[in-house]
Short mmCIF file of C-alpha atoms in Angstrom, two decimals:
data_model
loop_
_atom_site.label_atom_id
_atom_site.label_comp_id
_atom_site.label_asym_id
_atom_site.label_seq_id
_atom_site.Cartn_x
_atom_site.Cartn_y
_atom_site.Cartn_z
CA MET S 1 8.30 4.80 -4.93
CA ASN S 2 10.56 2.12 -3.08
CA LYS S 3 13.26 3.86 -1.74
CA ILE S 4 10.99 6.80 -0.12
CA LYS S 5 8.95 4.40 1.33
CA LYS S 6 11.98 3.03 2.97
CA ILE S 7 13.28 6.26 4.49
CA ILE S 8 9.75 6.92 5.63
CA ALA S 9 9.26 3.44 7.18
CA ALA S 10 12.87 3.60 8.90
CA THR S 11 12.35 7.03 10.42
CA ALA S 12 8.81 5.78 11.93
CA ALA S 13 10.36 2.47 13.03
CA LEU S 14 13.31 4.11 14.68
CA THR S 15 10.99 5.76 17.09
CA LEU S 16 10.23 2.47 18.37
CA ALA S 17 13.60 2.43 20.10
CA SER S 18 12.70 4.77 22.58
CA THR S 19 11.26 2.24 24.67
CA LEU S 20 14.31 0.50 25.04
CA GLY S 21 17.15 0.90 27.60
CA ALA S 22 20.95 1.26 27.79
CA CYS S 23 22.47 4.64 26.95
CA THR S 24 25.43 4.12 24.46
CA PRO S 25 28.11 6.56 23.30
CA SER S 26 28.38 7.87 20.00
CA VAL S 27 30.79 6.14 17.45
CA GLY S 28 29.93 6.87 13.91
CA SER S 29 31.91 10.08 13.92
CA GLY S 30 34.79 8.71 11.20
CA SER S 31 34.28 9.63 7.69
CA THR S 32 35.64 6.06 6.03
CA SER S 33 33.69 4.19 3.42
CA ALA S 34 31.97 1.17 4.89
CA LEU S 35 31.67 -0.65 1.69
CA THR S 36 32.27 -0.69 -2.01
CA VAL S 37 29.24 -1.83 -4.24
CA GLY S 38 30.75 -2.15 -7.67
CA GLU S 39 32.55 1.23 -8.25
CA LYS S 40 30.57 3.01 -5.48
CA GLU S 41 31.92 3.45 -2.12
CA ILE S 42 29.47 3.89 0.57
CA PRO S 43 29.86 6.50 3.00
CA SER S 44 30.09 5.37 6.58
CA GLY S 45 26.83 7.80 7.37
CA ILE S 46 24.89 5.71 4.85
CA PHE S 47 26.10 2.48 6.31
CA ILE S 48 25.08 3.63 9.89
CA TYR S 49 21.66 4.92 8.92
CA TYR S 50 20.75 1.88 7.01
CA THR S 51 22.15 -0.07 10.13
CA MET S 52 19.84 1.79 12.38
CA GLN S 53 16.95 0.98 9.95
CA GLY S 54 18.09 -3.12 10.04
CA PHE S 55 18.15 -2.65 14.11
CA SER S 56 14.31 -1.12 13.65
CA GLU S 57 13.18 -4.13 11.56
CA ALA S 58 15.01 -6.86 13.88
CA GLN S 59 13.15 -5.24 16.84
CA SER S 60 9.92 -5.30 15.10
CA VAL S 61 10.49 -9.28 14.46
CA VAL S 62 11.80 -9.87 17.95
CA MET S 63 9.20 -7.94 19.89
CA GLY S 64 6.60 -9.67 17.49
CA GLN S 65 7.85 -12.94 18.79
CA ASN S 66 8.04 -11.82 22.34
CA SER S 67 6.13 -9.03 23.79
CA GLU S 68 8.66 -9.06 26.84
CA ALA S 69 11.80 -8.31 24.89
CA THR S 70 11.49 -4.67 25.71
CA GLU S 71 15.21 -4.10 26.07
CA ILE S 72 18.20 -3.39 23.83
CA LYS S 73 19.81 -6.25 25.34
CA ASP S 74 16.93 -8.68 24.55
CA ILE S 75 17.36 -7.58 20.76
CA LYS S 76 21.13 -8.14 20.98
CA ASN S 77 20.88 -11.73 22.43
CA SER S 78 17.99 -12.80 20.08
CA ASN S 79 18.55 -14.70 16.69
CA ILE S 80 16.29 -13.72 13.74
CA ASP S 81 15.96 -16.69 11.15
CA SER S 82 18.80 -18.47 13.08
CA ILE S 83 21.35 -15.73 12.68
CA GLU S 84 22.62 -13.68 15.52
CA SER S 85 20.77 -10.31 15.40
CA SER S 86 23.78 -8.16 15.23
CA VAL S 87 25.01 -10.12 11.94
CA TRP S 88 21.30 -9.97 10.68
CA ILE S 89 20.94 -6.43 11.18
CA GLN S 90 24.47 -5.61 9.27
CA ASN S 91 23.41 -7.94 6.33
CA LYS S 92 19.80 -5.73 6.03
CA ALA S 93 22.39 -2.51 6.03
CA THR S 94 24.70 -4.00 3.25
CA GLU S 95 21.43 -5.06 1.16
CA TYR S 96 20.20 -1.49 1.51
CA CYS S 97 23.47 -0.02 0.83
CA ALA S 98 23.54 -2.37 -2.34
CA ASP S 99 20.33 -1.07 -3.53
CA TYR S 100 21.27 2.53 -3.18
CA ALA S 101 24.59 1.98 -4.88
CA GLY S 102 22.66 0.21 -7.51
CA LEU S 103 20.33 3.28 -7.92
CA ILE S 104 23.06 5.41 -8.42
CA THR S 105 24.88 3.17 -10.70
CA GLU S 106 21.72 2.85 -13.02
CA PHE S 107 20.70 6.56 -12.68
CA GLU S 108 24.33 7.43 -14.44
CA ALA S 109 23.99 4.80 -16.79
CA ILE S 110 20.74 6.36 -18.15
CA GLY S 111 22.44 9.70 -17.94
CA GLY S 112 20.02 10.59 -15.42
CA GLN S 113 20.06 14.45 -13.96
CA LEU S 114 17.90 15.57 -10.92
CA THR S 115 16.23 19.01 -11.60
CA ALA S 116 16.69 21.85 -9.27
CA GLU S 117 13.26 20.96 -7.97
CA ASP S 118 14.18 17.43 -7.19
CA LEU S 119 17.46 18.64 -5.35
CA ASP S 120 15.36 21.18 -3.17
CA SER S 121 12.50 18.40 -2.36
CA ALA S 122 15.74 15.93 -1.32
CA GLU S 123 17.23 18.62 0.76
CA GLU S 124 13.66 19.66 2.56
CA MET S 125 13.23 15.98 3.11
CA ALA S 126 16.84 15.10 4.58
CA ASN S 127 16.37 18.38 6.95
CA TYR S 128 12.84 17.08 8.25
CA TYR S 129 14.26 13.45 9.00
CA TYR S 130 17.51 14.73 10.38
CA THR S 131 15.90 16.98 12.92
CA GLN S 132 13.16 14.59 13.80
CA ASP S 133 15.63 12.01 15.53
CA PRO S 134 18.69 13.28 17.31
CA ARG S 135 20.08 9.92 17.11
CA ILE S 136 20.84 10.33 13.51
CA ALA S 137 23.43 13.10 14.35
CA GLU S 138 24.40 11.62 17.73
CA ASN S 139 25.98 8.17 15.47
CA GLY S 140 27.93 10.52 13.15
CA ILE S 141 25.42 10.36 10.17
CA SER S 142 25.89 13.81 8.49
CA LEU S 143 23.17 15.89 6.87
CA ASP S 144 25.07 15.24 3.57
CA SER S 145 24.60 11.53 3.89
CA MET S 146 20.93 12.11 4.56
CA LYS S 147 20.45 14.59 1.58
CA LYS S 148 22.22 11.60 -0.53
CA ILE S 149 19.84 9.16 0.56
CA ALA S 150 16.86 11.37 -0.12
CA GLU S 151 18.24 12.19 -3.52
CA SER S 152 18.16 8.39 -4.32
CA THR S 153 14.30 8.63 -3.91
CA PHE S 154 14.10 11.01 -7.05
CA MET S 155 16.79 9.15 -8.76
CA GLU S 156 14.53 5.94 -8.41
CA GLN S 157 11.79 7.75 -9.89
CA ALA S 158 13.90 9.14 -12.77
CA ILE S 159 14.86 5.68 -13.79
CA PHE S 160 11.34 4.21 -13.58
CA GLU S 161 9.81 7.08 -15.89
CA HIS S 162 12.84 6.35 -18.51
CA TYR S 163 12.10 2.74 -18.80
CA TYR S 164 8.39 2.76 -17.99
CA GLY S 165 6.80 6.24 -19.07
CA PHE S 166 4.87 6.34 -22.25
CA GLU S 167 8.38 6.94 -24.17
CA GLY S 168 10.20 4.31 -22.37
CA GLU S 169 11.56 0.92 -23.85
CA LYS S 170 9.67 -1.19 -21.27
CA GLY S 171 6.65 0.74 -20.79
CA CYS S 172 3.11 1.34 -22.73
CA SER S 173 1.27 3.85 -25.02
CA GLU S 174 -1.08 6.24 -23.29
CA GLU S 175 -4.08 4.23 -24.87
CA GLU S 176 -2.96 0.81 -23.68
CA LEU S 177 -2.40 2.28 -20.18
CA LYS S 178 -6.22 3.63 -20.51
CA ASP S 179 -6.94 0.10 -21.36
CA TYR S 180 -5.50 -1.19 -18.50
CA PHE S 181 -6.70 1.05 -16.36
CA ASP S 182 -10.36 0.29 -17.52
CA GLU S 183 -9.94 -3.72 -17.37
CA ASN S 184 -8.29 -3.60 -14.08
CA PHE S 185 -10.49 -1.04 -11.83
CA ALA S 186 -14.14 -0.38 -11.58
CA ARG S 187 -16.18 2.73 -10.85
CA VAL S 188 -19.15 1.98 -8.89
CA LYS S 189 -21.41 3.48 -6.22
CA TYR S 190 -23.41 1.44 -3.83
CA VAL S 191 -26.08 1.85 -0.96
CA SER S 192 -26.03 -0.79 2.01
CA ILE S 193 -29.17 -2.17 3.45
CA SER S 194 -28.96 -4.36 6.50
CA LEU S 195 -30.81 -7.20 7.04
CA ALA S 196 -29.82 -7.44 10.79
CA ASP S 197 -31.52 -6.15 13.88
CA ASP S 198 -30.05 -3.46 16.18
CA GLU S 199 -28.40 -6.39 17.94
CA GLY S 200 -26.72 -7.79 14.76
CA ASN S 201 -29.08 -10.72 14.45
CA LYS S 202 -30.82 -11.50 11.15
CA VAL S 203 -34.22 -9.81 10.79
CA ALA S 204 -37.33 -12.19 10.63
CA PRO S 205 -38.48 -13.41 7.19
CA ASP S 206 -41.36 -10.89 6.93
CA LYS S 207 -39.06 -8.24 7.55
CA GLU S 208 -36.28 -9.49 5.22
CA ARG S 209 -38.89 -9.61 2.55
CA GLU S 210 -39.97 -6.28 3.07
CA LEU S 211 -36.26 -4.80 2.87
CA ARG S 212 -35.72 -7.04 -0.51
CA LYS S 213 -38.51 -5.40 -1.97
CA LEU S 214 -37.25 -1.88 -0.80
CA ALA S 215 -33.68 -2.68 -2.51
CA ASP S 216 -35.72 -3.35 -5.48
CA THR S 217 -37.80 -0.41 -5.49
CA TYR S 218 -34.35 1.52 -5.02
CA ALA S 219 -32.91 -0.22 -7.77
CA GLU S 220 -35.74 0.53 -10.38
CA GLN S 221 -35.58 4.27 -9.00
CA VAL S 222 -32.17 4.83 -10.05
CA ASN S 223 -32.59 3.09 -13.41
CA LYS S 224 -35.64 5.06 -14.22
CA LYS S 225 -33.06 7.91 -14.61
CA THR S 226 -30.97 8.87 -17.65
CA GLY S 227 -27.15 9.13 -17.90
CA ASP S 228 -24.44 7.58 -15.54
CA LEU S 229 -23.87 10.48 -13.47
CA ASN S 230 -27.73 11.57 -12.70
CA LYS S 231 -28.08 7.55 -11.79
CA MET S 232 -25.12 7.97 -9.58
CA HIS S 233 -26.59 11.31 -7.84
CA GLU S 234 -29.79 9.21 -7.61
CA LEU S 235 -28.03 6.57 -5.35
CA ASP S 236 -27.29 9.60 -3.41
CA ALA S 237 -30.97 10.47 -2.81
CA VAL S 238 -31.65 6.79 -2.30
CA SER S 239 -29.26 6.50 0.52
CA ASP S 240 -31.35 9.52 2.19
CA GLU S 241 -34.57 8.05 1.48
CA TYR S 242 -32.94 4.63 3.34
CA ASP S 243 -31.71 6.70 6.09
CA GLU S 244 -35.24 7.90 6.79
CA TYR S 245 -36.55 4.74 6.68
CA VAL S 246 -34.21 3.45 9.45
CA ALA S 247 -34.98 6.06 11.41
CA ALA S 248 -38.75 5.76 11.39
CA ASN S 249 -38.49 1.78 11.90
CA THR S 250 -35.91 2.43 14.83
CA THR S 251 -37.24 1.16 18.08
CA THR S 252 -36.22 3.51 20.98
CA ALA S 253 -36.83 2.77 24.86
CA PRO S 254 -38.91 5.62 26.61
CA GLY S 255 -36.90 9.02 27.05
CA GLU S 256 -34.56 8.10 24.28
CA THR S 257 -33.85 9.69 21.01
CA THR S 258 -32.23 8.36 18.13
CA ALA S 259 -30.40 10.18 15.32
CA ALA S 260 -30.65 9.09 11.85
CA THR S 261 -27.12 8.45 10.50
CA THR S 262 -25.92 7.84 7.16
CA THR S 263 -25.24 4.30 6.43
CA THR S 264 -24.15 4.20 2.56
CA THR S 265 -20.63 2.92 3.34
CA THR S 266 -21.50 0.63 6.22
CA THR S 267 -19.57 -2.26 4.84
CA THR S 268 -16.44 -1.57 2.86
CA ALA S 269 -14.56 -4.51 0.43
CA ALA S 270 -10.95 -4.41 0.05
CA ASP S 271 -8.89 -2.38 -2.57
CA GLU S 272 -11.24 0.58 -2.57
CA THR S 273 -10.59 4.30 -2.88
CA THR S 274 -13.19 6.67 -1.73
CA THR S 275 -14.49 10.24 -2.53
CA THR S 276 -16.15 12.06 0.20
CA THR S 277 -15.85 15.61 -0.23
CA THR S 278 -19.55 16.50 -0.54
CA THR S 279 -19.00 19.47 -3.12
CA ASP S 280 -17.47 16.61 -5.61
CA PRO S 281 -19.95 15.84 -8.41
CA TYR S 282 -18.52 12.17 -7.84
CA ALA S 283 -19.09 12.04 -3.95
CA ASN S 284 -19.30 8.50 -2.46
CA GLU S 285 -18.26 7.20 -5.68
CA ARG S 286 -15.43 4.43 -5.27
CA LEU S 287 -12.43 3.01 -7.54
CA ILE S 288 -12.06 -1.01 -7.20
CA GLN S 289 -9.22 -2.62 -8.22
CA LYS S 290 -9.65 -6.25 -9.61
CA GLN S 291 -8.29 -8.88 -7.65
CA ALA S 292 -6.27 -11.93 -8.67
CA SER S 293 -8.18 -15.01 -8.19
CA THR S 294 -7.86 -16.42 -5.13
CA GLU S 295 -9.82 -19.81 -5.25
CA ALA S 296 -7.68 -22.58 -4.04
CA ALA S 297 -6.13 -25.11 -6.64
CA ASP S 298 -5.81 -29.04 -6.17
CA THR S 299 -2.31 -29.31 -4.73
CA THR S 300 -2.39 -32.99 -3.90
CA GLU S 301 -0.17 -35.11 -6.01
CA THR S 302 -0.31 -38.90 -5.95
CA ALA S 303 2.58 -41.32 -6.95
CA GLU S 304 2.88 -44.83 -6.56
CA THR S 305 4.76 -44.79 -3.63
CA GLU S 306 4.10 -41.46 -2.14
CA THR S 307 1.38 -39.11 -1.58
CA GLU S 308 2.46 -35.49 -1.49
CA THR S 309 -0.05 -32.90 -0.12
CA THR S 310 0.53 -29.13 -0.27
CA GLU S 311 -1.30 -27.05 2.49
CA THR S 312 -3.26 -24.28 1.55
CA VAL S 313 -4.89 -21.41 3.64
CA GLU S 314 -8.43 -21.30 3.80
CA GLU S 315 -10.32 -18.37 3.14
CA THR S 316 -12.01 -16.39 5.92
CA GLU S 317 -15.98 -15.91 5.48
CA ALA S 318 -15.26 -12.27 5.21
CA GLU S 319 -12.16 -13.10 2.68
CA LYS S 320 -14.85 -14.99 0.50
CA ASN S 321 -17.45 -12.41 0.36
CA THR S 322 -14.78 -9.89 -0.65
CA ARG S 323 -13.64 -12.20 -3.44
CA LEU S 324 -17.20 -12.95 -4.62
CA PHE S 325 -17.99 -9.02 -4.59
CA ASN S 326 -14.92 -8.39 -6.56
CA GLU S 327 -15.85 -11.19 -9.16
CA TYR S 328 -19.50 -9.88 -9.35
CA ILE S 329 -18.37 -6.47 -10.17
CA PHE S 330 -15.98 -7.41 -12.72
CA ASN S 331 -17.71 -10.53 -14.60
CA GLU S 332 -21.21 -10.13 -14.02
CA LEU S 333 -22.09 -6.32 -13.20
CA GLY S 334 -22.87 -4.16 -16.44
CA LEU S 335 -22.42 -0.72 -17.04
CA GLY S 336 -25.19 1.93 -16.27
CA LYS S 337 -27.63 -0.31 -14.54
CA ALA S 338 -28.63 -0.62 -10.85
CA GLU S 339 -28.62 -4.05 -9.45
CA VAL S 340 -29.39 -5.81 -5.83
CA TYR S 341 -26.63 -7.47 -4.58
CA GLN S 342 -26.50 -9.84 -1.50
CA TYR S 343 -22.91 -9.16 0.17
CA ASP S 344 -23.32 -11.55 2.85
CA ASP S 345 -26.34 -13.16 5.24
CA THR S 346 -27.12 -9.78 6.30
CA THR S 347 -25.94 -7.13 3.74
CA LEU S 348 -27.68 -5.95 0.65
CA TYR S 349 -26.29 -3.57 -1.87
CA VAL S 350 -28.02 -1.47 -4.37
CA ILE S 351 -24.83 -0.92 -6.57
CA MET S 352 -24.21 0.62 -10.01
CA ARG S 353 -20.87 0.33 -11.92
CA ALA S 354 -20.52 3.51 -14.19
CA ASP S 355 -18.12 4.31 -17.20
CA LEU S 356 -14.50 4.94 -15.79
CA ARG S 357 -13.27 6.33 -19.30
CA GLU S 358 -15.79 9.20 -18.59
CA ARG S 359 -13.32 10.33 -15.63
CA MET S 360 -10.37 10.12 -17.68
CA THR S 361 -9.49 13.58 -17.53
CA GLU S 362 -6.45 15.67 -16.88
CA ASP S 363 -8.17 17.27 -14.07
CA ASP S 364 -9.50 13.78 -12.54
CA TYR S 365 -8.34 10.11 -13.24
CA TRP S 366 -5.75 11.23 -15.74
CA SER S 367 -3.88 13.94 -14.14
CA GLU S 368 0.08 13.21 -14.29
CA ASP S 369 0.34 12.08 -10.95
CA TYR S 370 -2.37 9.53 -11.53
CA ILE S 371 -0.91 8.24 -14.72
CA LEU S 372 2.35 7.75 -12.89
CA ASN S 373 0.34 5.99 -10.18
CA LEU S 374 -0.95 3.70 -12.77
CA GLN S 375 2.18 2.82 -14.25
CA SER S 376 3.57 1.87 -11.05
CA VAL S 377 0.76 -0.26 -10.31
CA ARG S 378 1.16 -2.01 -13.61
CA TYR S 379 5.24 -2.23 -13.73
CA TYR S 380 6.61 -1.62 -10.46
CA ASP S 381 7.05 -5.35 -9.70
CA GLU S 382 9.05 -5.71 -12.92
CA PHE S 383 10.69 -2.73 -12.10
CA ILE S 384 12.18 -3.79 -9.04
CA LYS S 385 13.11 -6.96 -10.41
CA TYR S 386 15.17 -5.32 -13.08
CA LEU S 387 16.70 -3.08 -10.47
CA ASP S 388 17.87 -5.99 -8.18
CA GLU S 389 19.05 -8.26 -11.47
CA LYS S 390 21.38 -5.08 -11.82
CA THR S 391 22.36 -4.58 -8.14
CA ASP S 392 23.05 -8.55 -8.05
CA ALA S 393 25.53 -8.06 -10.53
CA LEU S 394 27.80 -5.75 -8.65
CA GLU S 395 30.43 -6.98 -6.61
CA ILE S 396 30.40 -5.98 -2.75
CA VAL S 397 33.53 -5.43 -0.88
CA LYS S 398 33.06 -5.12 2.98
CA ASN S 399 35.54 -2.73 4.79
CA LYS S 400 36.23 -5.55 7.99
CA SER S 401 37.20 -2.35 10.03
CA ALA S 402 34.03 -0.20 9.33
CA TYR S 403 31.75 -3.18 10.34
CA ARG S 404 33.40 -3.89 13.56
CA ARG S 405 33.60 -0.37 14.27
CA TYR S 406 29.74 0.16 13.35
CA GLU S 407 28.49 -2.80 14.92
CA PRO S 408 25.20 -2.07 15.53
CA PHE S 409 24.77 -2.47 19.29
CA LYS S 410 27.52 -0.07 19.43
CA LEU S 411 25.39 2.68 18.01
CA GLN S 412 23.17 5.08 20.16
CA LEU S 413 19.75 3.39 19.91
CA GLU S 414 18.05 4.70 22.58
CA ALA S 415 15.80 7.93 22.23
CA MET S 416 17.23 10.98 23.41
CA GLU S 417 15.60 13.44 25.55
#
């Protein structure tokens, strides 16, 4: 969930500092609280950790704007959003500490209690990240502080399930979640047929007609089968046939040999998950998520005295193709029938959509983990908004002495040998 992503992202980002110079002494060996959020005192170690994360984010921003900013002093002397980098970093650290305190407060409010398995997993996570980067200990961050941060990820999970699980007051029933899954995801398989030659140019009209006829033949071949699974398997056979066709029609120079390659997934649309294990009965099927409409609305308003125009970002050709493909799947492509679809100027698909509910079983798309993922997809933004509202209501009192003592550029930021 949110916090676990922050921990992983922060640890990965901290390694970026290995390219920066200027060694600094250890400064975080004290044990005083750095700030209080609501009734929760935030230990200095947790504040320092989030300060290190804030530095890594600042580094990414500055280096993104100026690739020559490769030294710690470059980050230190920079402004971000018109704010001195050191202030920006501590603002980030404060924000993350507030999120942490908000989680603890809400977890206690719902009477939450971590399981022994949760605690063991949190300890394992903390030990892993603690040993990954020696700067964590060098900056005075204790293993106990890392455990507390890791435990908060499991608290967040528990809070989410409390409110948005099947028994939660803000969630939905199991049947309603199945309906949501079926309405917003599509189970499809398709074979890609290229209308381009070896150099990427569109083939001649005669060749294009031949390939279009071939695609129609493949679709008819699939539709002669009965049952979704048999039809989906026939698409694999069609893919093999197309590979043989490509191999037989590939022109090679004298002395060259051409190996046939599978071209089933030459073009990949956005928001897809692919199963590729050859022993899987659903091999090469894709799970595609419905996209919100991206068609630009008219945002030009005209008044008697002024005309206000809001600029919109135009779609690229690739984005347009992806959007139209998504709309076709969810608005036009019926269940259980293979069709031919032109994805772009040089790509045809022989495509079929199958019944997603057939795969809503405990050992497939309706496992405990999959259910939780779906609940997260449906409710996570709402959940974060709820947590943010709770956190915003908490008073933050900073220990000014600690903020001075743990100022970002007093920390050990250079990677250690």
